[in-house]
CSV table of C-alpha atoms in Angstrom, one decimal:
chain,number,residue,atom,x,y,z
A,1,MET,CA,-151.4,-14.9,11.1
A,2,LYS,CA,-148.9,-16.0,13.9
A,3,LEU,CA,-145.8,-17.4,12.5
A,4,LEU,CA,-143.3,-19.3,15.1
A,5,PHE,CA,-139.7,-19.8,14.4
A,6,PHE,CA,-137.8,-22.3,16.5
A,7,GLY,CA,-133.9,-23.0,16.9
A,8,ARG,CA,-131.7,-22.0,13.6
A,9,LEU,CA,-135.1,-20.7,12.1
A,10,GLY,CA,-135.7,-18.2,14.4
A,11,GLU,CA,-131.9,-17.0,14.1
A,12,ALA,CA,-132.3,-16.7,10.1
A,13,ALA,CA,-135.9,-15.3,10.9
A,14,GLY,CA,-134.1,-12.8,13.2
A,15,THR,CA,-137.3,-13.1,15.6
A,16,ARG,CA,-138.9,-16.1,17.0
A,17,GLU,CA,-142.5,-14.8,16.5
A,18,ARG,CA,-143.8,-12.7,13.9
A,19,ILE,CA,-147.4,-11.5,13.1
A,20,VAL,CA,-148.2,-11.5,9.1
A,21,ASP,CA,-151.2,-10.4,7.1
A,22,LEU,CA,-151.6,-13.1,4.6
A,23,PRO,CA,-151.8,-12.0,1.2
A,24,GLU,CA,-154.9,-13.5,-0.9
A,25,GLY,CA,-153.9,-16.3,-3.1
A,26,ILE,CA,-151.6,-18.1,0.1
A,27,VAL,CA,-153.4,-21.0,0.8
A,28,ASP,CA,-151.1,-23.9,1.7
A,29,ALA,CA,-147.9,-24.3,3.5
A,30,GLY,CA,-145.8,-24.5,0.3
A,31,ALA,CA,-147.0,-20.8,-0.8
A,32,LEU,CA,-146.6,-19.6,2.5
A,33,ARG,CA,-142.8,-20.4,2.8
A,34,ALA,CA,-142.0,-19.2,-1.0
A,35,TRP,CA,-143.8,-15.8,0.5
A,36,LEU,CA,-141.8,-15.6,3.1
A,37,GLY,CA,-138.5,-16.8,1.0
A,38,ARG,CA,-139.0,-13.8,-1.4
A,39,ASP,CA,-138.2,-10.8,0.8
A,40,ASP,CA,-135.9,-13.1,3.2
A,41,PRO,CA,-133.9,-15.8,1.0
A,42,LEU,CA,-132.1,-16.8,4.0
A,43,LEU,CA,-135.3,-17.8,5.7
A,44,GLY,CA,-136.8,-19.2,2.8
A,45,GLN,CA,-134.0,-21.5,2.2
A,46,GLY,CA,-134.2,-22.6,5.5
A,47,LEU,CA,-137.9,-23.2,5.2
A,48,LEU,CA,-137.1,-25.6,2.3
A,49,ASP,CA,-135.3,-27.6,4.3
A,50,PRO,CA,-136.9,-31.4,4.1
A,51,SER,CA,-136.1,-31.7,8.1
A,52,ILE,CA,-138.4,-28.8,8.8
A,53,ARG,CA,-141.7,-29.8,10.7
A,54,LEU,CA,-145.0,-27.7,10.5
A,55,VAL,CA,-147.2,-27.2,13.3
A,56,ARG,CA,-150.6,-25.6,12.1
A,57,ASN,CA,-152.8,-24.6,15.4
A,58,GLY,CA,-151.3,-27.1,17.8
A,59,ALA,CA,-151.1,-30.2,15.8
A,60,VAL,CA,-148.3,-31.4,13.5
A,61,ALA,CA,-149.5,-30.9,9.7
A,62,SER,CA,-148.3,-31.8,6.2
A,63,GLY,CA,-145.8,-29.7,4.7
A,64,ASN,CA,-148.3,-28.5,2.2
A,65,ALA,CA,-150.8,-28.0,4.6
A,66,ARG,CA,-153.9,-25.7,4.0
A,67,VAL,CA,-153.3,-22.4,6.1
A,68,ALA,CA,-155.6,-19.5,6.3
A,69,ASP,CA,-155.1,-16.1,8.1
A,70,GLY,CA,-155.8,-16.4,11.8
A,71,ASP,CA,-153.9,-19.7,12.1
A,72,GLU,CA,-150.8,-20.2,14.2
A,73,ILE,CA,-147.7,-21.8,11.9
A,74,ALA,CA,-144.7,-22.7,14.0
A,75,PHE,CA,-141.7,-24.2,11.7
A,76,LEU,CA,-139.5,-26.7,13.6
A,77,PRO,CA,-135.9,-27.5,13.2
A,78,PRO,CA,-134.8,-31.1,14.5
A,79,VAL,CA,-134.9,-31.5,18.1
A,80,SER,CA,-132.8,-31.9,20.5
A,81,GLY,CA,-134.5,-32.7,23.8
A,82,GLY,CA,-133.2,-34.5,27.1
D,1,MET,CA,-146.6,-35.7,35.5
D,2,ILE,CA,-144.9,-33.8,33.6
D,3,ARG,CA,-143.2,-30.0,34.0
D,4,ILE,CA,-141.5,-28.1,31.8
D,5,GLN,CA,-140.5,-24.8,33.4
D,6,PRO,CA,-137.1,-22.5,33.2
D,7,GLU,CA,-136.5,-22.9,37.2
D,8,PRO,CA,-133.9,-25.3,38.1
D,9,PHE,CA,-134.9,-28.2,40.6
D,10,ASP,CA,-133.7,-30.7,42.7
D,11,PRO,CA,-133.4,-33.9,41.7
D,12,GLY,CA,-133.3,-35.5,45.3
D,13,ALA,CA,-136.6,-33.4,46.2
D,14,GLU,CA,-138.3,-34.6,42.6
D,15,LEU,CA,-137.5,-38.5,43.6
D,16,ALA,CA,-138.7,-38.1,47.0
D,17,GLN,CA,-141.8,-36.3,46.0
D,18,PHE,CA,-142.4,-39.1,43.2
D,19,ALA,CA,-141.4,-42.1,45.8
D,20,GLY,CA,-144.4,-40.0,48.1
D,21,ARG,CA,-147.2,-40.5,45.1
D,22,ALA,CA,-146.0,-44.0,44.0
D,23,GLY,CA,-146.0,-45.8,47.5
D,24,ASP,CA,-147.9,-49.0,46.2
D,25,ALA,CA,-145.4,-49.6,43.4
D,26,GLY,CA,-142.9,-52.5,43.9
D,27,ALA,CA,-140.2,-50.4,42.1
D,28,ILE,CA,-138.9,-46.8,40.8
D,29,ALA,CA,-136.3,-46.2,38.3
D,30,SER,CA,-135.2,-42.8,37.9
D,31,PHE,CA,-132.5,-40.7,35.6
D,32,VAL,CA,-131.1,-37.3,35.8
D,33,GLY,CA,-129.6,-35.7,32.7
D,34,LEU,CA,-127.1,-32.7,33.5
D,35,VAL,CA,-125.7,-30.2,31.1
D,36,ARG,CA,-122.3,-31.3,29.9
D,37,GLY,CA,-119.6,-28.7,29.9
D,38,GLU,CA,-117.5,-30.7,27.3
D,39,ALA,CA,-114.2,-29.6,28.6
D,40,GLY,CA,-114.7,-26.2,28.7
D,41,SER,CA,-116.1,-25.6,25.6
D,42,VAL,CA,-119.3,-25.0,26.9
D,43,ASP,CA,-119.8,-21.9,29.2
D,44,LEU,CA,-124.2,-21.9,28.8
D,45,LEU,CA,-126.5,-24.1,27.4
D,46,GLU,CA,-129.8,-22.3,25.8
D,47,LEU,CA,-132.7,-24.4,25.6
D,48,GLU,CA,-136.2,-22.9,23.3
D,49,HIS,CA,-139.5,-25.0,23.7
D,50,TYR,CA,-142.5,-24.4,22.0
D,51,PRO,CA,-144.8,-23.6,25.3
D,52,GLY,CA,-148.1,-26.0,24.9
D,53,PHE,CA,-147.1,-28.2,22.1
D,54,THR,CA,-143.9,-29.0,24.1
D,55,GLU,CA,-146.4,-29.8,27.1
D,56,GLN,CA,-148.4,-31.7,24.9
D,57,VAL,CA,-145.8,-34.2,23.2
D,58,VAL,CA,-143.9,-34.9,26.3
D,59,ALA,CA,-147.2,-36.0,27.9
D,60,ALA,CA,-147.8,-37.9,24.9
D,61,ILE,CA,-144.6,-40.0,25.3
D,62,GLY,CA,-145.2,-40.2,29.1
D,63,GLU,CA,-148.7,-41.8,28.6
D,64,GLU,CA,-146.9,-44.0,25.7
D,65,ALA,CA,-144.4,-45.2,28.4
D,66,ARG,CA,-147.3,-45.8,31.0
D,67,HIS,CA,-149.0,-48.0,28.7
D,68,ARG,CA,-146.3,-49.9,27.0
D,69,PHE,CA,-144.4,-50.8,30.6
D,70,GLY,CA,-147.6,-50.9,32.5
D,71,LEU,CA,-146.2,-48.4,34.6
D,72,ASP,CA,-148.0,-47.1,37.9
D,73,HIS,CA,-147.0,-43.7,37.6
D,74,PHE,CA,-144.1,-41.4,35.8
D,75,ALA,CA,-142.7,-38.1,36.2
D,76,ILE,CA,-140.9,-36.0,33.6
D,77,VAL,CA,-139.2,-32.6,34.7
D,78,HIS,CA,-137.5,-30.9,31.6
D,79,ARG,CA,-135.9,-27.2,32.0
D,80,HIS,CA,-136.0,-24.5,29.6
D,81,GLY,CA,-133.8,-21.3,29.5
D,82,ARG,CA,-130.3,-20.7,30.2
D,83,LEU,CA,-128.9,-23.3,31.9
D,84,SER,CA,-124.7,-23.8,33.2
D,85,PRO,CA,-123.1,-26.9,33.0
D,86,GLY,CA,-123.1,-29.4,35.7
D,87,GLU,CA,-127.0,-28.4,36.4
D,88,PRO,CA,-129.5,-30.7,36.0
D,89,ILE,CA,-131.6,-30.7,32.6
D,90,VAL,CA,-134.1,-33.5,32.8
D,91,PHE,CA,-135.4,-35.9,35.5
D,92,VAL,CA,-137.3,-39.0,34.7
D,93,ALA,CA,-138.9,-41.4,36.7
D,94,ALA,CA,-141.1,-44.4,36.3
D,95,ALA,CA,-142.9,-46.8,39.0
D,96,ALA,CA,-144.2,-50.1,38.1
D,97,PRO,CA,-145.0,-53.3,40.1
D,98,HIS,CA,-141.4,-54.7,39.0
D,99,ARG,CA,-137.9,-53.2,38.1
D,100,ARG,CA,-137.7,-54.7,34.3
D,101,ALA,CA,-140.6,-52.3,33.8
D,102,ALA,CA,-139.2,-49.6,35.6
D,103,PHE,CA,-135.9,-49.8,34.2
D,104,ASP,CA,-136.9,-50.0,30.8
D,105,ALA,CA,-139.5,-47.2,30.7
D,106,VAL,CA,-136.9,-44.5,32.0
D,107,ASP,CA,-134.5,-45.9,29.1
D,108,TYR,CA,-137.4,-45.9,26.6
D,109,LEU,CA,-138.4,-42.3,28.2
D,110,MET,CA,-135.1,-40.7,27.4
D,111,ASP,CA,-134.9,-42.4,24.0
D,112,ARG,CA,-138.2,-40.3,23.0
D,113,LEU,CA,-137.4,-37.2,24.9
D,114,LYS,CA,-134.0,-37.0,23.0
D,115,THR,CA,-135.6,-37.3,19.5
D,116,GLU,CA,-139.2,-36.3,19.7
D,117,ALA,CA,-139.5,-33.7,22.6
D,118,PRO,CA,-140.0,-30.0,20.9
D,119,PHE,CA,-136.6,-28.6,22.5
D,120,TRP,CA,-134.0,-26.6,20.9
D,121,LYS,CA,-130.6,-26.5,22.1
D,122,ARG,CA,-128.0,-23.8,21.7
D,123,GLU,CA,-124.4,-24.3,22.9
D,124,HIS,CA,-122.6,-21.0,23.8
D,125,GLY,CA,-118.9,-21.1,24.5
D,126,PRO,CA,-115.3,-19.4,23.6
D,127,ALA,CA,-115.6,-20.5,20.1
D,128,GLY,CA,-119.1,-19.0,19.7
D,129,ALA,CA,-122.6,-20.3,19.8
D,130,ARG,CA,-124.0,-23.5,17.9
D,131,TRP,CA,-127.5,-25.1,17.5
D,132,ILE,CA,-127.3,-28.6,18.6
D,133,GLU,CA,-129.5,-31.5,17.0
D,134,ALA,CA,-130.2,-35.2,18.0
D,135,ARG,CA,-127.3,-37.1,16.9
D,136,ALA,CA,-127.3,-40.2,15.0
D,137,SER,CA,-126.7,-42.3,18.0
D,138,ASP,CA,-130.0,-40.8,19.8
D,139,ARG,CA,-131.9,-42.5,16.6
D,140,GLU,CA,-130.4,-45.7,16.9
D,141,ASP,CA,-131.1,-45.6,20.5
D,142,MET,CA,-134.7,-45.1,19.9
D,143,ALA,CA,-134.8,-47.7,16.8
D,144,ARG,CA,-134.2,-50.3,19.5
D,145,TRP,CA,-137.5,-50.0,20.8
D,146,SER,CA,-139.2,-50.4,17.5
D,147,ASP,CA,-139.5,-54.3,17.1
D,148,ARG,CA,-139.6,-54.7,21.1
D,149,GLY,CA,-143.4,-53.3,21.3
D,150,GLY,CA,-145.6,-53.8,24.5
D,151,GLU,CA,-143.5,-56.5,26.4
D,152,ARG,CA,-144.2,-56.5,30.3
D,153,ALA,CA,-141.6,-57.1,32.7
D,154,GLY,CA,-141.1,-60.0,35.3
D,155,HIS,CA,-139.5,-59.9,38.0
């Protein structure tokens, strides 16, 4: 699974992109966030912020969307374009 | 037409090219956003984007404006990467049969880009670096359009 962290989340994760092997039993975004936060509390806290949006394989997904190995999951903080 | 690019662009040249493509429209309005130096507190602006997804969202915003204001053409050029104060960061243009639709479309496009386009800005300055998010005023600007669906301009 490819994980992408943008803006302040990239700073919290220490990287913008991370490839992970999804452990068995992680089947939704909520479990994914909890799993990521276990080893990295700063990132885990950032991912729990209600303003964070999730994009799964290029489409906006709900905060508790199903996830599978092979997915590209992006975590998007509030944007600032223009 | 949309372009998301790290290279600098020339707003005058963009407008000239746009006008060339929109020769049959009665009105063209455009907007250029520049990086603010904030009185010396910003040395550099860094913009992240999400390649592929950012283009998809920006293109959808453009198409909505085209439909809503009856545009003949639109253009959105947006930088990413590292920018210095004074540099153009965004160019928006709209071509329509009449001026009101062109003015409104540009205003609308900028409000949508400010609040929805997937870019993340970080200012670097003498006091360090900080992430910037859309301001409450940007969201208020966007809310102006929620009760004005689909009107078309007159002369």
